[in-house]
Amino acid sequence: MISPNTIQQITSRIDIIDIVGEFVKLKKRGTNYLGNCPFHNEKSPSFTVSPVKEIYKCFGCGKSGNSITFLMEHEKYNYVEALRWLAARYNIEIEETETSPEQKILVQTSDSLYAINHFAQKFFSEQLLDSEEGKNIALSYLQERGFRKEIIEKFQIGYNPENRTALTAALLANQFNPTLLPKTGLVATRNGDELVDNYRGRIIFPIHGNTGKVIGFGARVIGKSDRGPKYINTPENEVYSKSKILYGSYFARMAIDKADECLLVEGYTDVVSLHQAGIENVVASGGTSLTTEQLRLIKKYTQNLTIIYDGDSAGVKAALRGLDMALEEGLNVRLVLIPDNEDPDSYVNKVGTTAFNEFVATAKKDFIIF
Ligand code: ZN
């Protein structure tokens, strides 16, 4: 918990012109400042900031608040994250108050899981880009599928070697707590107490939380291997709750804001391929079928959702289910089905960005269901 003393220090230092001005171009107008509202589309500015009252108000859409609510609204921070952002900006050291033993363990566990995930992500990236095995087996496969190096690096895609304990040994050598390793899903227990890598020989898609930290992974078989399921995903733990995250949201949120539209696809590779094609307002439900919580996350950014699923029978079924749920959440939903046994990933690679965008724009009209 952040101490009341620290909160007091932060709030006394806040300069709302400075904070809002970081995100909105403001011009002085009398005692107030004026700019284009970041919360709705407008051509003439009606977003007013008062340095005296320390508040902002938009006369177009009615949004109003103070510096902290601005950060929560604009950056999608929660209260504590907003305070931490402000503390960092004003070089205020955060003093934490006593927490209960249960809270302490939870925080410690979460911090450890983040640290393990961070280490593992770096390890997987190095294996993919620098090791012979990674380059020969995994990187060549990704490149064959059309992924370029920049996009692989942006999404921090990696590779877990075939060796039974490649990652486990590196984690243990770096003093990570062995009892926490299985919680991350990266490491499994065999024969009682032996620790081994869980994602051997798989391509690794890190899943980023809203602040960019790695909270989990999707591990995919290479090619059409019949070794186990196509994807293994992180189990539920202190930092990863699959129904409450959207794959790609960390990279997509600015583009979603700007387009005022979110594209929803099914898979990790769909998100990455569309980003590579310059279509960045896209997220995936990832290792789960779409949940109401995920739709509520989308609603924080935009009211306009376009579901882009495969046109096969499983895709149609999933799309119709998503459509129903999204309508129930009050979103404006449109549906696009990708033809001819393709998915968004393969289709954008086949036809290119312009044709893909045109297809989505036309198909969208055809599939409006109201
Ligand atoms: Zn507004």
Tab-separated table of N, CA and C in Angstrom, residues 15-17 26-35 47-56 59:
chain	number	residue	atom	x	y	z
A	15	ASP	N	0.785	19.206	-11.308
A	15	ASP	CA	0.451	20.377	-12.110
A	15	ASP	C	-0.368	19.855	-13.286
A	16	ILE	N	-1.662	20.139	-13.279
A	16	ILE	CA	-2.547	19.492	-14.255
A	16	ILE	C	-2.208	19.879	-15.697
A	17	ILE	N	-1.699	21.095	-15.889
A	17	ILE	CA	-1.317	21.515	-17.252
A	17	ILE	C	-0.162	20.649	-17.750
A	26	LEU	N	-2.135	21.777	-25.645
A	26	LEU	CA	-2.972	22.783	-24.989
A	26	LEU	C	-2.524	24.193	-25.364
A	27	LYS	N	-3.529	25.086	-25.510
A	27	LYS	CA	-3.225	26.498	-25.766
A	27	LYS	C	-3.860	27.337	-24.675
A	28	LYS	N	-3.127	28.367	-24.226
A	28	LYS	CA	-3.671	29.207	-23.160
A	28	LYS	C	-4.813	30.058	-23.701
A	29	ARG	N	-5.899	30.109	-22.973
A	29	ARG	CA	-7.058	30.918	-23.361
A	29	ARG	C	-7.595	31.554	-22.084
A	30	GLY	N	-7.219	32.830	-21.841
A	30	GLY	CA	-7.592	33.469	-20.574
A	30	GLY	C	-6.895	32.772	-19.429
A	31	THR	N	-7.673	32.435	-18.390
A	31	THR	CA	-7.047	31.754	-17.256
A	31	THR	C	-6.974	30.242	-17.491
A	32	ASN	N	-7.704	29.763	-18.502
A	32	ASN	CA	-7.734	28.324	-18.766
A	32	ASN	C	-6.877	27.943	-19.964
A	33	TYR	N	-6.807	26.635	-20.195
A	33	TYR	CA	-6.137	26.103	-21.373
A	33	TYR	C	-7.143	25.296	-22.191
A	34	LEU	N	-6.930	25.283	-23.503
A	34	LEU	CA	-7.909	24.656	-24.385
A	34	LEU	C	-7.197	23.715	-25.353
A	35	GLY	N	-7.836	22.578	-25.659
A	35	GLY	CA	-7.241	21.651	-26.629
A	35	GLY	C	-8.296	20.760	-27.247
A	47	PHE	N	-12.119	21.036	-25.147
A	47	PHE	CA	-11.564	20.409	-23.953
A	47	PHE	C	-10.822	21.481	-23.152
A	48	THR	N	-11.333	21.786	-21.967
A	48	THR	CA	-10.814	22.897	-21.176
A	48	THR	C	-10.114	22.395	-19.919
A	49	VAL	N	-8.953	22.966	-19.622
A	49	VAL	CA	-8.245	22.601	-18.397
A	49	VAL	C	-8.057	23.853	-17.548
A	50	SER	N	-8.434	23.753	-16.295
A	50	SER	CA	-8.284	24.877	-15.385
A	50	SER	C	-7.139	24.626	-14.409
A	51	PRO	N	-6.022	25.379	-14.536
A	51	PRO	CA	-4.908	25.181	-13.605
A	51	PRO	C	-5.275	25.614	-12.187
A	52	VAL	N	-6.196	26.552	-12.061
A	52	VAL	CA	-6.585	27.033	-10.739
A	52	VAL	C	-7.393	25.973	-10.007
A	53	LYS	N	-8.390	25.439	-10.707
A	53	LYS	CA	-9.235	24.425	-10.066
A	53	LYS	C	-8.624	23.034	-10.147
A	54	GLU	N	-7.529	22.872	-10.922
A	54	GLU	CA	-6.877	21.567	-11.081
A	54	GLU	C	-7.819	20.529	-11.696
A	55	ILE	N	-8.671	20.961	-12.609
A	55	ILE	CA	-9.585	20.014	-13.246
A	55	ILE	C	-9.628	20.240	-14.756
A	56	TYR	N	-10.137	19.206	-15.465
A	56	TYR	CA	-10.406	19.355	-16.889
A	56	TYR	C	-11.881	19.091	-17.134
A	59	PHE	N	-16.509	20.207	-23.080
A	59	PHE	CA	-17.876	20.673	-23.306
A	59	PHE	C	-18.527	19.950	-24.490
